[in-house]
PDB file of C-alpha atoms and ligand atoms in Angstrom:
ATOM      1  CA  MET X 146      12.514 155.433-135.131  1.00 91.00           C
ATOM      2  CA  THR X 147      13.052 159.133-135.568  1.00 98.00           C
ATOM      3  CA  THR X 148      15.918 160.557-133.522  1.00 98.00           C
ATOM      4  CA  ILE X 149      16.728 164.218-133.084  1.00 98.00           C
ATOM      5  CA  THR X 150      19.564 165.909-131.227  1.00 98.00           C
ATOM      6  CA  ALA X 151      19.317 168.624-128.602  1.00 98.00           C
ATOM      7  CA  PHE X 152      21.626 170.352-126.127  1.00 98.00           C
ATOM      8  CA  GLU X 153      22.561 168.224-123.140  1.00 97.00           C
ATOM      9  CA  THR X 154      22.739 171.474-121.198  1.00 95.00           C
ATOM     10  CA  SER X 155      20.783 174.219-122.880  1.00 90.00           C
ATOM     11  CA  PRO X 156      22.099 177.726-122.215  1.00 93.00           C
ATOM     12  CA  ASP X 157      18.488 178.959-122.114  1.00 95.00           C
ATOM     13  CA  ARG X 158      17.764 177.066-118.876  1.00 95.00           C
ATOM     14  CA  GLY X 159      14.662 175.286-120.106  1.00 97.00           C
ATOM     15  CA  ARG X 160      13.042 178.176-121.980  1.00 97.00           C
ATOM     16  CA  GLY X 161      12.923 176.167-125.200  1.00 98.00           C
ATOM     17  CA  LEU X 162      14.693 178.759-127.317  1.00 98.00           C
ATOM     18  CA  ALA X 163      17.117 176.448-129.133  1.00 97.00           C
ATOM     19  CA  ARG X 164      16.147 175.108-132.527  1.00 98.00           C
ATOM     20  CA  ASP X 165      15.346 171.586-131.374  1.00 98.00           C
ATOM     21  CA  MET X 166      12.157 173.157-129.973  1.00 98.00           C
ATOM     22  CA  GLN X 167      10.802 173.849-133.473  1.00 98.00           C
ATOM     23  CA  VAL X 168      11.612 170.284-134.536  1.00 98.00           C
ATOM     24  CA  ARG X 169       9.976 168.835-131.414  1.00 98.00           C
ATOM     25  CA  TRP X 170       6.933 171.054-131.990  1.00 98.00           C
ATOM     26  CA  ALA X 171       6.554 169.933-135.621  1.00 98.00           C
ATOM     27  CA  LEU X 172       6.914 166.270-134.622  1.00 98.00           C
ATOM     28  CA  GLU X 173       4.243 166.732-131.956  1.00 98.00           C
ATOM     29  CA  GLU X 174       1.924 168.463-134.453  1.00 98.00           C
ATOM     30  CA  VAL X 175       2.134 165.494-136.843  1.00 98.00           C
ATOM     31  CA  GLY X 176       1.974 162.896-134.054  1.00 98.00           C
ATOM     32  CA  GLN X 177       5.349 161.323-134.834  1.00 98.00           C
ATOM     33  CA  PRO X 178       7.049 159.777-131.768  1.00 98.00           C
ATOM     34  CA  TYR X 179      10.753 160.538-131.540  1.00 98.00           C
ATOM     35  CA  ALA X 180      13.833 159.855-129.477  1.00 98.00           C
ATOM     36  CA  VAL X 181      16.275 162.538-128.413  1.00 98.00           C
ATOM     37  CA  ARG X 182      20.045 162.157-128.317  1.00 98.00           C
ATOM     38  CA  LEU X 183      21.416 164.809-125.984  1.00 98.00           C
ATOM     39  CA  VAL X 184      24.811 166.154-126.975  1.00 98.00           C
ATOM     40  CA  SER X 185      27.323 168.161-124.996  1.00 97.00           C
ATOM     41  CA  PHE X 186      29.136 171.127-126.565  1.00 97.00           C
ATOM     42  CA  LYS X 187      32.235 168.931-126.718  1.00 98.00           C
ATOM     43  CA  ALA X 188      30.484 165.959-128.364  1.00 98.00           C
ATOM     44  CA  MET X 189      28.927 168.312-130.902  1.00 98.00           C
ATOM     45  CA  LYS X 190      32.361 169.118-132.315  1.00 98.00           C
ATOM     46  CA  GLU X 191      33.453 165.484-132.600  1.00 98.00           C
ATOM     47  CA  PRO X 192      33.500 163.470-135.852  1.00 98.00           C
ATOM     48  CA  ALA X 193      30.495 161.291-134.957  1.00 97.00           C
ATOM     49  CA  HIS X 194      28.220 164.327-134.685  1.00 98.00           C
ATOM     50  CA  ARG X 195      29.881 166.180-137.563  1.00 98.00           C
ATOM     51  CA  ALA X 196      29.102 163.201-139.785  1.00 98.00           C
ATOM     52  CA  VAL X 197      25.441 164.232-139.449  1.00 98.00           C
ATOM     53  CA  HIS X 198      25.900 167.976-138.947  1.00 98.00           C
ATOM     54  CA  PRO X 199      28.865 169.420-140.865  1.00 98.00           C
ATOM     55  CA  PHE X 200      28.601 172.678-138.881  1.00 98.00           C
ATOM     56  CA  ALA X 201      28.679 170.857-135.531  1.00 98.00           C
ATOM     57  CA  GLN X 202      25.368 172.157-134.190  1.00 98.00           C
ATOM     58  CA  ILE X 203      21.971 170.926-133.055  1.00 98.00           C
ATOM     59  CA  PRO X 204      19.326 170.042-134.096  1.00 98.00           C
ATOM     60  CA  THR X 205      19.750 167.028-136.353  1.00 98.00           C
ATOM     61  CA  TYR X 206      17.131 164.564-137.521  1.00 98.00           C
ATOM     62  CA  GLU X 207      17.634 160.895-138.322  1.00 98.00           C
ATOM     63  CA  GLU X 208      14.999 158.609-139.747  1.00 97.00           C
ATOM     64  CA  GLY X 209      16.274 155.294-141.095  1.00 96.00           C
ATOM     65  CA  GLU X 210      18.866 156.100-143.746  1.00 97.00           C
ATOM     66  CA  LEU X 211      17.945 159.772-143.840  1.00 98.00           C
ATOM     67  CA  ALA X 212      20.076 162.229-141.860  1.00 98.00           C
ATOM     68  CA  LEU X 213      19.250 165.936-141.923  1.00 98.00           C
ATOM     69  CA  PHE X 214      20.482 169.137-140.346  1.00 98.00           C
ATOM     70  CA  GLU X 215      18.978 172.677-140.619  1.00 98.00           C
ATOM     71  CA  SER X 216      15.740 173.077-138.723  1.00 98.00           C
ATOM     72  CA  GLY X 217      13.965 174.555-141.772  1.00 98.00           C
ATOM     73  CA  ALA X 218      14.785 171.553-143.954  1.00 98.00           C
ATOM     74  CA  ILE X 219      13.784 169.239-141.116  1.00 98.00           C
ATOM     75  CA  LEU X 220      10.418 170.957-140.660  1.00 98.00           C
ATOM     76  CA  LEU X 221       9.749 170.811-144.386  1.00 98.00           C
ATOM     77  CA  HIS X 222      10.552 167.097-144.460  1.00 98.00           C
ATOM     78  CA  ILE X 223       8.339 166.357-141.447  1.00 98.00           C
ATOM     79  CA  ALA X 224       5.452 168.282-143.007  1.00 98.00           C
ATOM     80  CA  GLU X 225       5.852 166.623-146.406  1.00 97.00           C
ATOM     81  CA  ARG X 226       6.193 163.153-144.930  1.00 97.00           C
ATOM     82  CA  HIS X 227       3.020 163.457-142.891  1.00 97.00           C
ATOM     83  CA  GLY X 228       0.995 165.721-145.179  1.00 96.00           C
ATOM     84  CA  VAL X 229       0.088 168.205-142.440  1.00 96.00           C
ATOM     85  CA  ILE X 230       1.231 171.662-141.223  1.00 98.00           C
ATOM     86  CA  LEU X 231       1.829 172.516-144.882  1.00 98.00           C
ATOM     87  CA  PRO X 232      -1.067 173.336-147.194  1.00 98.00           C
ATOM     88  CA  LYS X 233      -1.681 170.980-150.120  1.00 97.00           C
ATOM     89  CA  GLU X 234      -2.723 173.733-152.540  1.00 97.00           C
ATOM     90  CA  ILE X 235       0.428 174.702-154.428  1.00 97.00           C
ATOM     91  CA  HIS X 236       0.302 178.484-153.937  1.00 98.00           C
ATOM     92  CA  ALA X 237      -0.602 178.272-150.255  1.00 98.00           C
ATOM     93  CA  ARG X 238       2.189 175.722-149.834  1.00 98.00           C
ATOM     94  CA  ALA X 239       4.713 178.049-151.475  1.00 98.00           C
ATOM     95  CA  ARG X 240       3.610 180.883-149.211  1.00 98.00           C
ATOM     96  CA  ALA X 241       3.981 178.744-146.065  1.00 98.00           C
ATOM     97  CA  ILE X 242       7.541 177.892-147.152  1.00 98.00           C
ATOM     98  CA  MET X 243       8.151 181.568-147.929  1.00 98.00           C
ATOM     99  CA  TRP X 244       7.203 182.470-144.345  1.00 98.00           C
ATOM    100  CA  MET X 245       9.588 179.874-143.027  1.00 98.00           C
ATOM    101  CA  PHE X 246      12.391 181.483-145.033  1.00 98.00           C
ATOM    102  CA  ALA X 247      11.301 184.915-143.823  1.00 98.00           C
ATOM    103  CA  ALA X 248      11.697 183.685-140.252  1.00 98.00           C
ATOM    104  CA  VAL X 249      15.127 182.110-140.706  1.00 98.00           C
ATOM    105  CA  ASP X 250      16.497 184.941-142.811  1.00 98.00           C
ATOM    106  CA  THR X 251      14.833 188.370-142.974  1.00 98.00           C
ATOM    107  CA  VAL X 252      13.345 188.508-139.482  1.00 98.00           C
ATOM    108  CA  LYS X 253      15.998 186.465-137.710  1.00 98.00           C
ATOM    109  CA  ALA X 254      19.022 188.456-138.896  1.00 98.00           C
ATOM    110  CA  PRO X 255      18.506 191.639-136.814  1.00 98.00           C
ATOM    111  CA  ILE X 256      17.313 189.626-133.795  1.00 98.00           C
ATOM    112  CA  ILE X 257      20.455 187.492-133.778  1.00 97.00           C
ATOM    113  CA  GLU X 258      22.697 190.492-134.364  1.00 97.00           C
ATOM    114  CA  ARG X 259      21.157 192.225-131.353  1.00 97.00           C
ATOM    115  CA  GLU X 260      21.452 189.104-129.160  1.00 96.00           C
ATOM    116  CA  ALA X 261      25.081 188.565-130.136  1.00 97.00           C
ATOM    117  CA  ALA X 262      25.965 192.195-129.469  1.00 97.00           C
ATOM    118  CA  ILE X 263      24.355 192.115-126.025  1.00 95.00           C
ATOM    119  CA  LEU X 264      26.371 189.005-125.238  1.00 95.00           C
ATOM    120  CA  ILE X 265      29.718 190.147-126.593  1.00 96.00           C
ATOM    121  CA  GLU X 266      29.766 193.947-126.604  1.00 96.00           C
ATOM    122  CA  ARG X 267      27.637 195.067-123.674  1.00 94.00           C
ATOM    123  CA  GLU X 268      30.646 196.137-121.570  1.00 94.00           C
ATOM    124  CA  GLN X 269      31.942 198.477-124.277  1.00 95.00           C
ATOM    125  CA  SER X 270      31.697 202.218-123.661  1.00 95.00           C
ATOM    126  CA  TRP X 271      29.917 202.758-126.991  1.00 96.00           C
ATOM    127  CA  PHE X 272      27.393 199.947-126.520  1.00 95.00           C
ATOM    128  CA  ALA X 273      24.412 202.133-125.535  1.00 94.00           C
ATOM    129  CA  GLU X 274      24.700 203.989-128.828  1.00 95.00           C
ATOM    130  CA  ARG X 275      25.011 200.752-130.790  1.00 96.00           C
ATOM    131  CA  GLN X 276      22.021 199.268-128.991  1.00 96.00           C
ATOM    132  CA  VAL X 277      19.816 202.102-130.244  1.00 97.00           C
ATOM    133  CA  MET X 278      20.630 201.043-133.794  1.00 97.00           C
ATOM    134  CA  LEU X 279      20.286 197.318-133.079  1.00 97.00           C
ATOM    135  CA  ASP X 280      16.894 197.841-131.408  1.00 97.00           C
ATOM    136  CA  SER X 281      15.724 199.995-134.245  1.00 98.00           C
ATOM    137  CA  ASN X 282      16.627 197.283-136.801  1.00 98.00           C
ATOM    138  CA  VAL X 283      14.620 194.715-134.820  1.00 98.00           C
ATOM    139  CA  ARG X 284      11.736 197.164-134.348  1.00 98.00           C
ATOM    140  CA  ARG X 285      11.583 197.782-138.097  1.00 98.00           C
ATOM    141  CA  ARG X 286      11.172 194.083-138.889  1.00 98.00           C
ATOM    142  CA  LEU X 287       8.689 193.527-136.053  1.00 98.00           C
ATOM    143  CA  GLY X 288       6.673 196.526-137.209  1.00 98.00           C
ATOM    144  CA  GLU X 289       6.558 195.153-140.759  1.00 98.00           C
ATOM    145  CA  LEU X 290       5.620 191.688-139.549  1.00 98.00           C
ATOM    146  CA  SER X 291       2.980 193.104-137.221  1.00 98.00           C
ATOM    147  CA  ALA X 292       1.464 195.165-140.054  1.00 98.00           C
ATOM    148  CA  ARG X 293       1.233 192.100-142.315  1.00 98.00           C
ATOM    149  CA  LEU X 294      -0.144 189.814-139.598  1.00 98.00           C
ATOM    150  CA  GLY X 295      -2.803 192.347-138.626  1.00 98.00           C
ATOM    151  CA  ASP X 296      -5.605 190.491-136.891  1.00 98.00           C
ATOM    152  CA  ARG X 297      -5.027 187.195-138.701  1.00 98.00           C
ATOM    153  CA  GLU X 298      -4.770 184.081-136.582  1.00 98.00           C
ATOM    154  CA  TRP X 299      -1.740 182.703-138.459  1.00 98.00           C
ATOM    155  CA  LEU X 300       0.623 184.170-141.043  1.00 98.00           C
ATOM    156  CA  ASP X 301      -1.189 182.834-144.093  1.00 98.00           C
ATOM    157  CA  GLY X 302      -4.423 180.936-143.674  1.00 97.00           C
ATOM    158  CA  GLU X 303      -4.025 177.648-141.859  1.00 97.00           C
ATOM    159  CA  PHE X 304      -1.330 177.012-139.237  1.00 98.00           C
ATOM    160  CA  SER X 305       1.885 175.844-140.913  1.00 98.00           C
ATOM    161  CA  ILE X 306       5.613 175.276-140.550  1.00 98.00           C
ATOM    162  CA  GLY X 307       5.960 179.006-141.326  1.00 98.00           C
ATOM    163  CA  ASP X 308       4.204 179.754-138.031  1.00 98.00           C
ATOM    164  CA  ILE X 309       6.285 177.218-136.115  1.00 98.00           C
ATOM    165  CA  MET X 310       9.457 178.858-137.321  1.00 98.00           C
ATOM    166  CA  MET X 311       8.269 182.448-136.841  1.00 98.00           C
ATOM    167  CA  ILE X 312       6.818 181.877-133.366  1.00 98.00           C
ATOM    168  CA  GLY X 313       9.955 179.969-132.359  1.00 98.00           C
ATOM    169  CA  LEU X 314      11.993 182.985-133.381  1.00 98.00           C
ATOM    170  CA  LEU X 315       9.738 185.612-131.746  1.00 98.00           C
ATOM    171  CA  ARG X 316       9.893 183.715-128.461  1.00 98.00           C
ATOM    172  CA  ARG X 317      13.533 184.778-128.261  1.00 97.00           C
ATOM    173  CA  LEU X 318      12.242 188.333-127.718  1.00 97.00           C
ATOM    174  CA  GLU X 319       9.672 187.404-125.069  1.00 95.00           C
ATOM    175  CA  GLY X 320       9.934 189.643-122.044  1.00 91.00           C
ATOM    176  CA  THR X 321      11.659 192.410-124.007  1.00 94.00           C
ATOM    177  CA  ALA X 322      10.116 195.837-124.406  1.00 95.00           C
ATOM    178  CA  LEU X 323      10.613 195.431-128.160  1.00 97.00           C
ATOM    179  CA  LEU X 324       8.036 192.674-128.549  1.00 97.00           C
ATOM    180  CA  GLU X 325       5.658 194.380-126.134  1.00 96.00           C
ATOM    181  CA  GLU X 326       5.301 197.243-128.605  1.00 97.00           C
ATOM    182  CA  TYR X 327       3.353 194.858-130.866  1.00 98.00           C
ATOM    183  CA  PRO X 328       0.290 193.412-129.088  1.00 97.00           C
ATOM    184  CA  ASN X 329      -0.754 191.391-132.140  1.00 98.00           C
ATOM    185  CA  LEU X 330       2.658 189.668-132.196  1.00 98.00           C
ATOM    186  CA  ILE X 331       2.390 188.925-128.466  1.00 98.00           C
ATOM    187  CA  ALA X 332      -1.065 187.425-129.064  1.00 98.00           C
ATOM    188  CA  TYR X 333       0.256 185.446-132.066  1.00 98.00           C
ATOM    189  CA  VAL X 334       3.067 183.926-129.980  1.00 98.00           C
ATOM    190  CA  ALA X 335       0.582 183.135-127.199  1.00 98.00           C
ATOM    191  CA  ARG X 336      -1.741 181.393-129.695  1.00 98.00           C
ATOM    192  CA  GLY X 337       1.137 179.204-130.814  1.00 98.00           C
ATOM    193  CA  ALA X 338       2.114 178.407-127.231  1.00 98.00           C
ATOM    194  CA  GLU X 339      -1.471 177.378-126.451  1.00 98.00           C
ATOM    195  CA  ARG X 340      -1.384 174.574-129.010  1.00 98.00           C
ATOM    196  CA  PRO X 341      -1.268 171.166-127.299  1.00 98.00           C
ATOM    197  CA  ALA X 342       1.631 170.114-129.562  1.00 98.00           C
ATOM    198  CA  PHE X 343       3.648 173.159-128.462  1.00 98.00           C
ATOM    199  CA  LYS X 344       2.993 172.331-124.814  1.00 98.00           C
ATOM    200  CA  ARG X 345       4.133 168.723-125.236  1.00 98.00           C
ATOM    201  CA  ALA X 346       7.296 169.855-127.024  1.00 98.00           C
ATOM    202  CA  PHE X 347       7.979 172.519-124.413  1.00 98.00           C
ATOM    203  CA  ASP X 348       7.488 170.082-121.524  1.00 98.00           C
ATOM    204  CA  ALA X 349       9.794 167.511-123.129  1.00 98.00           C
ATOM    205  CA  GLN X 350      12.651 169.970-123.565  1.00 98.00           C
ATOM    206  CA  PHE X 351      12.027 171.449-120.098  1.00 98.00           C
ATOM    207  CA  ALA X 352      12.325 167.948-118.582  1.00 97.00           C
ATOM    208  CA  VAL X 353      15.915 167.802-119.881  1.00 96.00           C
ATOM    209  CA  PHE X 354      16.743 170.985-117.975  1.00 96.00           C
ATOM    210  CA  ALA X 355      14.885 169.843-114.845  1.00 96.00           C
ATOM    211  CA  ASP X 356      16.711 166.478-114.865  1.00 94.00           C
ATOM    212  CA  ARG X 357      20.076 168.220-115.094  1.00 91.00           C
ATOM    213  CA  GLN X 358      19.135 170.487-112.201  1.00 92.00           C
ATOM    214  CA  ALA X 359      18.019 167.541-110.077  1.00 93.00           C
ATOM    215  CA  SER X 360      21.202 165.602-110.753  1.00 89.00           C
ATOM    216  CA  GLY X 361      23.295 168.618-109.776  1.00 77.00           C
TER     217      GLY X 361
HETATM  218  N1  LIG D 171      20.510 177.266-139.103  1.00 77.91           N
HETATM  219  C1  LIG D 171      20.591 176.234-138.092  1.00 77.91           C
HETATM  220  C2  LIG D 171      19.222 175.574-137.915  1.00 77.91           C
HETATM  221  O1  LIG D 171      18.211 176.254-138.097  1.00 77.91           O
HETATM  222  O2  LIG D 171      19.168 174.366-137.589  1.00 77.91           O
HETATM  223  C3  LIG D 171      21.045 176.902-136.819  1.00 77.91           C
HETATM  224  C4  LIG D 171      21.414 175.860-135.786  1.00 77.91           C
HETATM  225  C5  LIG D 171      21.930 176.511-134.518  1.00 77.91           C
HETATM  226  O3  LIG D 171      22.063 177.757-134.438  1.00 77.91           O
HETATM  227  N2  LIG D 171      22.183 175.686-133.522  1.00 77.91           N
HETATM  228  C6  LIG D 171      22.635 176.169-132.241  1.00 77.91           C
HETATM  229  C7  LIG D 171      23.877 175.385-131.828  1.00 77.91           C
HETATM  230  O4  LIG D 171      23.982 174.205-132.018  1.00 77.91           O
HETATM  231  C8  LIG D 171      21.533 175.915-131.201  1.00 77.91           C
HETATM  232  S1  LIG D 171      20.042 176.766-131.638  1.00 77.91           S
HETATM  233  N3  LIG D 171      24.827 176.097-131.203  1.00 77.91           N
HETATM  234  C9  LIG D 171      26.023 175.483-130.693  1.00 77.91           C
HETATM  235  C10 LIG D 171      27.221 175.821-131.490  1.00 77.91           C
HETATM  236  O5  LIG D 171      27.088 176.449-132.561  1.00 77.91           O
HETATM  237  O6  LIG D 171      28.304 175.454-131.020  1.00 77.91           O
HETATM  238  C11 LIG D 171      20.528 178.499-131.357  1.00 77.91           C
HETATM  239  C12 LIG D 171      20.305 178.885-129.927  1.00 77.91           C
HETATM  240  C13 LIG D 171      21.243 178.608-128.971  1.00 77.91           C
HETATM  241  C14 LIG D 171      21.033 179.032-127.647  1.00 77.91           C
HETATM  242  C15 LIG D 171      19.899 179.732-127.331  1.00 77.91           C
HETATM  243  N4  LIG D 171      19.686 180.193-125.994  1.00 77.91           N
HETATM  244  O7  LIG D 171      20.456 179.842-125.090  1.00 77.91           O
HETATM  245  O8  LIG D 171      18.725 180.934-125.723  1.00 77.91           O
HETATM  246  C16 LIG D 171      18.959 180.009-128.300  1.00 77.91           C
HETATM  247  C17 LIG D 171      19.163 179.571-129.602  1.00 77.91           C
END
């Protein structure tokens, strides 16, 4: 049995923005059933969880003797194990992996910096000025991504783990004016969200939130 970990109480209130969503989505794409171990913020820092995730975070992935952390590594393993969502042709495969790295590094960095600043610094007198710079850094990357995507359906040929990671990241900007400046990125995210595997993954993580709400 494959077991992943996810937040017991996700701060995103069921929006599916935490990284377990990408892992769930990949598992749904390949048709691999999985169990979920929900962890509290406290349990995440305890030795039992740290034994799997040295940085005390979610998601993790366990399959028999194999224990993994890092959503990118997990997605790559899922794709390789099942031989889907990653092209077989060696160059196309390298490019799909490249896009996954682009999502977790180049495109993610300014998005996370902006999110963190809004959370931590928004009460500061100088924040409005800083936000101009933070927004402009995000806008630059989105503009570059939008230009490369153009009117393609997916980032590079067939749908891949690169798209799962990039769409998962862009969803963190949904509802912001920043993403709305790029209609092709909005349409790209919507295409991802229309995939049956995305919907199953989204519903499964939303059920965790709904259960918590119902139980008070
Ligand atoms: N590089 C790692 C990976 O890709 O797996 C990053 C893992 C990570 O950031 N995990 C976060 C975590 O466990 C959850 S996903 N945080 C708890 C901690 O560090 O103590 C990041 C995340 C968290 C919350 C929201 N949200 O509320 O919208 C979105 C994304």
